[in-house]
Amino acid sequence: MITAIVLIDCATDSIPEVAEALAALPGVSEVYSVAGHVDLIAIVRVREYEQIAEVIAGGISKTPGVVDTDTHIAFRAYSQHDLEEAFAIGLPDAD
């Protein structure tokens, strides 16, 4: 599975509508409304790299209200669960 994180600038008066439209696109697994330098962050998950262009250039960028996008491709995922397993050596917790 290939994951892309897409930072999205929107027309200010249409953020909720844009978020709902983006969430309905095939390949978009999640859309977050965020504070900061961008308005929305979309998580795109596809099986092949060619599909990234279809979802982002062919779908997200063409959605009415989307002004600009900045795409980041994830190489590796880390989570708290992964970190706990990586550092566990099988000893019981010392409480």
C-alpha positions as CSV (number, residue, x, y, z in Angstrom):
1,M,0.0,0.0,0.0
2,I,1.3,3.4,-1.0
3,T,0.4,6.4,1.3
4,A,0.5,10.0,0.3
5,I,-0.2,12.9,2.6
6,V,-1.7,15.8,0.7
7,L,-1.6,19.4,2.2
8,I,-4.5,21.3,0.7
9,D,-5.3,25.1,0.5
10,C,-8.9,25.8,-0.1
11,A,-11.2,28.8,-0.7
12,T,-11.9,29.9,2.9
13,D,-15.6,29.9,2.5
14,S,-15.9,26.3,1.3
15,I,-13.6,24.2,3.5
16,P,-16.3,21.9,4.9
17,E,-17.8,21.3,1.4
18,V,-14.4,20.7,-0.1
19,A,-13.5,18.2,2.7
20,E,-16.7,16.2,2.1
21,A,-16.1,16.1,-1.7
22,L,-12.5,15.0,-1.2
23,A,-13.5,12.3,1.3
24,A,-15.8,10.8,-1.3
25,L,-13.0,10.4,-3.9
26,P,-11.7,6.9,-4.5
27,G,-8.3,6.5,-3.0
28,V,-8.8,9.2,-0.3
29,S,-9.0,7.4,3.0
30,E,-9.2,10.4,5.3
31,V,-9.5,14.2,5.3
32,Y,-8.7,16.3,8.2
33,S,-9.6,20.0,8.8
34,V,-6.5,21.5,10.5
35,A,-5.1,24.6,12.0
36,G,-1.9,26.0,10.5
37,H,-0.5,26.9,7.1
38,V,-3.0,24.7,5.2
39,D,-6.7,24.1,5.5
40,L,-7.0,20.4,4.9
41,I,-4.9,17.3,5.0
42,A,-5.9,14.3,2.9
43,I,-4.5,10.8,3.3
44,V,-4.4,8.9,0.0
45,R,-3.8,5.2,0.0
46,V,-3.4,3.3,-3.3
47,R,-1.8,0.1,-4.5
48,E,0.3,1.5,-7.4
49,Y,2.3,4.7,-7.8
50,E,0.4,5.5,-11.1
51,Q,-2.8,5.7,-9.1
52,I,-1.4,8.6,-7.1
53,A,-1.5,10.9,-10.1
54,E,-5.1,9.8,-10.8
55,V,-6.3,10.6,-7.3
56,I,-4.3,13.8,-6.7
57,A,-4.0,15.4,-10.1
58,G,-7.1,13.9,-11.6
59,G,-9.3,14.2,-8.5
60,I,-8.1,16.3,-5.6
61,S,-6.6,19.2,-7.6
62,K,-9.8,19.4,-9.8
63,T,-12.2,19.6,-6.9
64,P,-13.9,22.9,-6.9
65,G,-12.6,25.1,-4.0
66,V,-9.1,23.5,-4.0
67,V,-6.6,26.3,-4.6
68,D,-3.2,24.5,-4.1
69,T,-1.8,21.1,-3.0
70,D,1.5,19.9,-1.7
71,T,2.0,16.1,-1.8
72,H,4.3,14.0,0.4
73,I,4.8,10.3,-0.3
74,A,5.3,8.2,2.8
75,F,8.3,5.8,2.8
76,R,7.8,4.1,6.1
77,A,5.1,4.3,8.8
78,Y,5.9,4.5,12.5
79,S,3.4,4.2,15.3
80,Q,3.5,3.9,19.0
81,H,2.7,0.2,18.6
82,D,5.7,-0.3,16.2
83,L,8.1,1.6,18.5
84,E,7.0,-0.5,21.6
85,E,7.7,-3.7,19.7
86,A,11.0,-2.5,18.3
87,F,12.4,-1.7,21.8
88,A,10.8,-4.6,23.7
89,I,13.2,-7.4,24.7
90,G,10.8,-9.6,26.4
91,L,11.4,-8.5,30.0
92,P,8.5,-7.8,32.3
93,D,7.7,-4.1,33.0
94,A,9.5,-2.8,36.1
95,D,6.8,-1.0,38.2
